[in-house]
């Protein structure tokens, strides 16, 4: 199993550009989530999904969209990138029980 | 907002010593988890302790949970240079699987 994969690893965007961060898992996990990590801080939840077709907002959802058309994939879309969205983005998934989460390697995004 | 806050923010010890990190949180929880993050990598789950448990062990790791004080501690015994990483606590409430992370403790183990 590849676990949780994320692409790209690095991305530089100009202010106002849009892009999609890809996340996929091959563990048949129902639950998937997106976090951002800023320097010296823990992870903050952006959006999450408890199954295909179901998504909900986390702590910091503004400026981001998600969809969950399949169990495996959970892309994160930045609608109009802003410098405040410069961060490292992590995707995670978990099964029914226990609730431990499996994390991808992260995408480092810089918005200039 | 950060549910969990780790203490200390940074810890530097010699190889072979024990490392203790503390986590405090604000609300009632279903479980508390500890994760490790090596520099530039994703987080790796270490251990989960449920709200009705007081202590849990996994290899060189020992986690305690005091729900009356809303606090947890992670003890790493006989530390190794490979334990150098950031350690985060994370909590979940009720039946929700959403995790709220603390700001982390940066552990450096000197050879």
JSON list of C-alpha atoms in Angstrom, two decimals, chain A residues 22-112:
[
{"chain": "A", "resi": 22, "resn": "UNK", "atom": "CA", "xyz": [-4.22, 16.35, -4.86]},
{"chain": "A", "resi": 23, "resn": "UNK", "atom": "CA", "xyz": [-4.63, 13.74, -2.13]},
{"chain": "A", "resi": 24, "resn": "UNK", "atom": "CA", "xyz": [-5.27, 10.03, -2.52]},
{"chain": "A", "resi": 25, "resn": "UNK", "atom": "CA", "xyz": [-5.34, 7.06, -0.16]},
{"chain": "A", "resi": 26, "resn": "UNK", "atom": "CA", "xyz": [-5.47, 3.35, -0.91]},
{"chain": "A", "resi": 27, "resn": "UNK", "atom": "CA", "xyz": [-6.56, 2.10, 2.53]},
{"chain": "A", "resi": 28, "resn": "UNK", "atom": "CA", "xyz": [-10.32, 2.37, 1.87]},
{"chain": "A", "resi": 29, "resn": "UNK", "atom": "CA", "xyz": [-10.60, 4.92, 4.67]},
{"chain": "A", "resi": 30, "resn": "UNK", "atom": "CA", "xyz": [-13.90, 6.74, 5.06]},
{"chain": "A", "resi": 31, "resn": "UNK", "atom": "CA", "xyz": [-12.51, 9.79, 6.79]},
{"chain": "A", "resi": 32, "resn": "UNK", "atom": "CA", "xyz": [-10.19, 12.24, 5.05]},
{"chain": "A", "resi": 33, "resn": "UNK", "atom": "CA", "xyz": [-9.07, 15.69, 6.05]},
{"chain": "A", "resi": 34, "resn": "UNK", "atom": "CA", "xyz": [-6.88, 18.61, 5.06]},
{"chain": "A", "resi": 35, "resn": "UNK", "atom": "CA", "xyz": [-4.70, 20.59, 7.46]},
{"chain": "A", "resi": 36, "resn": "UNK", "atom": "CA", "xyz": [-2.36, 23.49, 7.11]},
{"chain": "A", "resi": 37, "resn": "UNK", "atom": "CA", "xyz": [0.77, 23.93, 9.21]},
{"chain": "A", "resi": 38, "resn": "UNK", "atom": "CA", "xyz": [2.37, 27.30, 9.74]},
{"chain": "A", "resi": 39, "resn": "UNK", "atom": "CA", "xyz": [5.78, 27.87, 11.35]},
{"chain": "A", "resi": 40, "resn": "UNK", "atom": "CA", "xyz": [5.84, 27.18, 15.08]},
{"chain": "A", "resi": 41, "resn": "UNK", "atom": "CA", "xyz": [2.25, 26.04, 15.09]},
{"chain": "A", "resi": 42, "resn": "UNK", "atom": "CA", "xyz": [0.38, 22.81, 15.13]},
{"chain": "A", "resi": 43, "resn": "UNK", "atom": "CA", "xyz": [-1.93, 21.72, 12.38]},
{"chain": "A", "resi": 44, "resn": "UNK", "atom": "CA", "xyz": [-5.21, 23.49, 11.75]},
{"chain": "A", "resi": 45, "resn": "UNK", "atom": "CA", "xyz": [-8.12, 21.71, 10.12]},
{"chain": "A", "resi": 46, "resn": "UNK", "atom": "CA", "xyz": [-9.32, 23.19, 6.83]},
{"chain": "A", "resi": 47, "resn": "UNK", "atom": "CA", "xyz": [-11.97, 20.75, 5.58]},
{"chain": "A", "resi": 48, "resn": "UNK", "atom": "CA", "xyz": [-12.85, 17.15, 6.21]},
{"chain": "A", "resi": 49, "resn": "UNK", "atom": "CA", "xyz": [-14.99, 14.38, 4.76]},
{"chain": "A", "resi": 50, "resn": "UNK", "atom": "CA", "xyz": [-16.64, 11.40, 6.44]},
{"chain": "A", "resi": 51, "resn": "UNK", "atom": "CA", "xyz": [-17.32, 9.63, 3.16]},
{"chain": "A", "resi": 52, "resn": "UNK", "atom": "CA", "xyz": [-17.85, 10.04, -0.57]},
{"chain": "A", "resi": 53, "resn": "UNK", "atom": "CA", "xyz": [-20.20, 12.94, -1.27]},
{"chain": "A", "resi": 54, "resn": "UNK", "atom": "CA", "xyz": [-19.96, 14.35, 2.26]},
{"chain": "A", "resi": 55, "resn": "UNK", "atom": "CA", "xyz": [-17.70, 17.25, 3.22]},
{"chain": "A", "resi": 56, "resn": "UNK", "atom": "CA", "xyz": [-17.67, 19.79, 6.00]},
{"chain": "A", "resi": 57, "resn": "UNK", "atom": "CA", "xyz": [-15.70, 22.80, 7.16]},
{"chain": "A", "resi": 58, "resn": "UNK", "atom": "CA", "xyz": [-12.97, 22.77, 9.75]},
{"chain": "A", "resi": 59, "resn": "UNK", "atom": "CA", "xyz": [-11.40, 25.59, 11.68]},
{"chain": "A", "resi": 60, "resn": "UNK", "atom": "CA", "xyz": [-9.96, 27.60, 8.76]},
{"chain": "A", "resi": 61, "resn": "UNK", "atom": "CA", "xyz": [-12.03, 26.89, 5.61]},
{"chain": "A", "resi": 62, "resn": "UNK", "atom": "CA", "xyz": [-12.07, 30.35, 3.99]},
{"chain": "A", "resi": 63, "resn": "UNK", "atom": "CA", "xyz": [-10.42, 30.45, 0.58]},
{"chain": "A", "resi": 64, "resn": "UNK", "atom": "CA", "xyz": [-10.52, 26.67, 0.10]},
{"chain": "A", "resi": 65, "resn": "UNK", "atom": "CA", "xyz": [-12.96, 24.26, -1.54]},
{"chain": "A", "resi": 66, "resn": "UNK", "atom": "CA", "xyz": [-13.10, 20.48, -1.38]},
{"chain": "A", "resi": 67, "resn": "UNK", "atom": "CA", "xyz": [-15.08, 17.68, -2.98]},
{"chain": "A", "resi": 68, "resn": "UNK", "atom": "CA", "xyz": [-15.19, 13.93, -2.40]},
{"chain": "A", "resi": 69, "resn": "UNK", "atom": "CA", "xyz": [-16.47, 12.08, -5.44]},
{"chain": "A", "resi": 70, "resn": "UNK", "atom": "CA", "xyz": [-14.67, 8.83, -4.59]},
{"chain": "A", "resi": 71, "resn": "UNK", "atom": "CA", "xyz": [-13.47, 7.15, -1.40]},
{"chain": "A", "resi": 72, "resn": "UNK", "atom": "CA", "xyz": [-9.88, 7.37, -2.56]},
{"chain": "A", "resi": 73, "resn": "UNK", "atom": "CA", "xyz": [-9.51, 11.03, -3.57]},
{"chain": "A", "resi": 74, "resn": "UNK", "atom": "CA", "xyz": [-9.95, 14.29, -1.67]},
{"chain": "A", "resi": 75, "resn": "UNK", "atom": "CA", "xyz": [-8.62, 17.29, -3.63]},
{"chain": "A", "resi": 76, "resn": "UNK", "atom": "CA", "xyz": [-8.22, 20.73, -2.06]},
{"chain": "A", "resi": 77, "resn": "UNK", "atom": "CA", "xyz": [-8.82, 23.74, -4.29]},
{"chain": "A", "resi": 78, "resn": "UNK", "atom": "CA", "xyz": [-7.44, 27.20, -3.71]},
{"chain": "A", "resi": 79, "resn": "UNK", "atom": "CA", "xyz": [-9.83, 29.54, -5.47]},
{"chain": "A", "resi": 80, "resn": "UNK", "atom": "CA", "xyz": [-7.73, 32.73, -5.57]},
{"chain": "A", "resi": 81, "resn": "UNK", "atom": "CA", "xyz": [-4.40, 32.31, -3.83]},
{"chain": "A", "resi": 82, "resn": "UNK", "atom": "CA", "xyz": [-3.31, 34.88, -1.26]},
{"chain": "A", "resi": 83, "resn": "UNK", "atom": "CA", "xyz": [0.07, 35.28, 0.52]},
{"chain": "A", "resi": 84, "resn": "UNK", "atom": "CA", "xyz": [-1.69, 34.29, 3.77]},
{"chain": "A", "resi": 85, "resn": "UNK", "atom": "CA", "xyz": [-2.14, 30.83, 2.26]},
{"chain": "A", "resi": 86, "resn": "UNK", "atom": "CA", "xyz": [1.60, 30.24, 2.17]},
{"chain": "A", "resi": 87, "resn": "UNK", "atom": "CA", "xyz": [1.91, 27.13, 4.29]},
{"chain": "A", "resi": 88, "resn": "UNK", "atom": "CA", "xyz": [2.55, 23.42, 4.33]},
{"chain": "A", "resi": 89, "resn": "UNK", "atom": "CA", "xyz": [-0.58, 21.42, 3.58]},
{"chain": "A", "resi": 90, "resn": "UNK", "atom": "CA", "xyz": [-1.16, 17.91, 4.88]},
{"chain": "A", "resi": 91, "resn": "UNK", "atom": "CA", "xyz": [-3.81, 15.43, 3.90]},
{"chain": "A", "resi": 92, "resn": "UNK", "atom": "CA", "xyz": [-4.78, 12.65, 6.30]},
{"chain": "A", "resi": 93, "resn": "UNK", "atom": "CA", "xyz": [-7.13, 9.70, 6.41]},
{"chain": "A", "resi": 94, "resn": "UNK", "atom": "CA", "xyz": [-8.47, 7.32, 9.03]},
{"chain": "A", "resi": 95, "resn": "UNK", "atom": "CA", "xyz": [-10.62, 4.24, 9.20]},
{"chain": "A", "resi": 96, "resn": "UNK", "atom": "CA", "xyz": [-13.61, 3.49, 11.39]},
{"chain": "A", "resi": 97, "resn": "UNK", "atom": "CA", "xyz": [-11.66, 2.59, 14.50]},
{"chain": "A", "resi": 98, "resn": "UNK", "atom": "CA", "xyz": [-9.29, 3.39, 15.98]},
{"chain": "A", "resi": 99, "resn": "UNK", "atom": "CA", "xyz": [-9.22, 7.05, 15.06]},
{"chain": "A", "resi": 100, "resn": "UNK", "atom": "CA", "xyz": [-5.53, 7.33, 14.38]},
{"chain": "A", "resi": 101, "resn": "UNK", "atom": "CA", "xyz": [-4.86, 9.36, 11.28]},
{"chain": "A", "resi": 102, "resn": "UNK", "atom": "CA", "xyz": [-2.40, 8.57, 8.52]},
{"chain": "A", "resi": 103, "resn": "UNK", "atom": "CA", "xyz": [-0.72, 11.58, 7.01]},
{"chain": "A", "resi": 104, "resn": "UNK", "atom": "CA", "xyz": [0.66, 12.29, 3.59]},
{"chain": "A", "resi": 105, "resn": "UNK", "atom": "CA", "xyz": [4.12, 13.82, 3.10]},
{"chain": "A", "resi": 106, "resn": "UNK", "atom": "CA", "xyz": [2.78, 17.33, 2.62]},
{"chain": "A", "resi": 107, "resn": "UNK", "atom": "CA", "xyz": [2.72, 20.04, -0.06]},
{"chain": "A", "resi": 108, "resn": "UNK", "atom": "CA", "xyz": [4.79, 23.15, 0.55]},
{"chain": "A", "resi": 109, "resn": "UNK", "atom": "CA", "xyz": [2.96, 26.09, -1.03]},
{"chain": "A", "resi": 110, "resn": "UNK", "atom": "CA", "xyz": [4.35, 29.58, -1.47]},
{"chain": "A", "resi": 111, "resn": "UNK", "atom": "CA", "xyz": [2.14, 32.42, -2.69]},
{"chain": "A", "resi": 112, "resn": "UNK", "atom": "CA", "xyz": [3.97, 35.52, -3.86]}
]
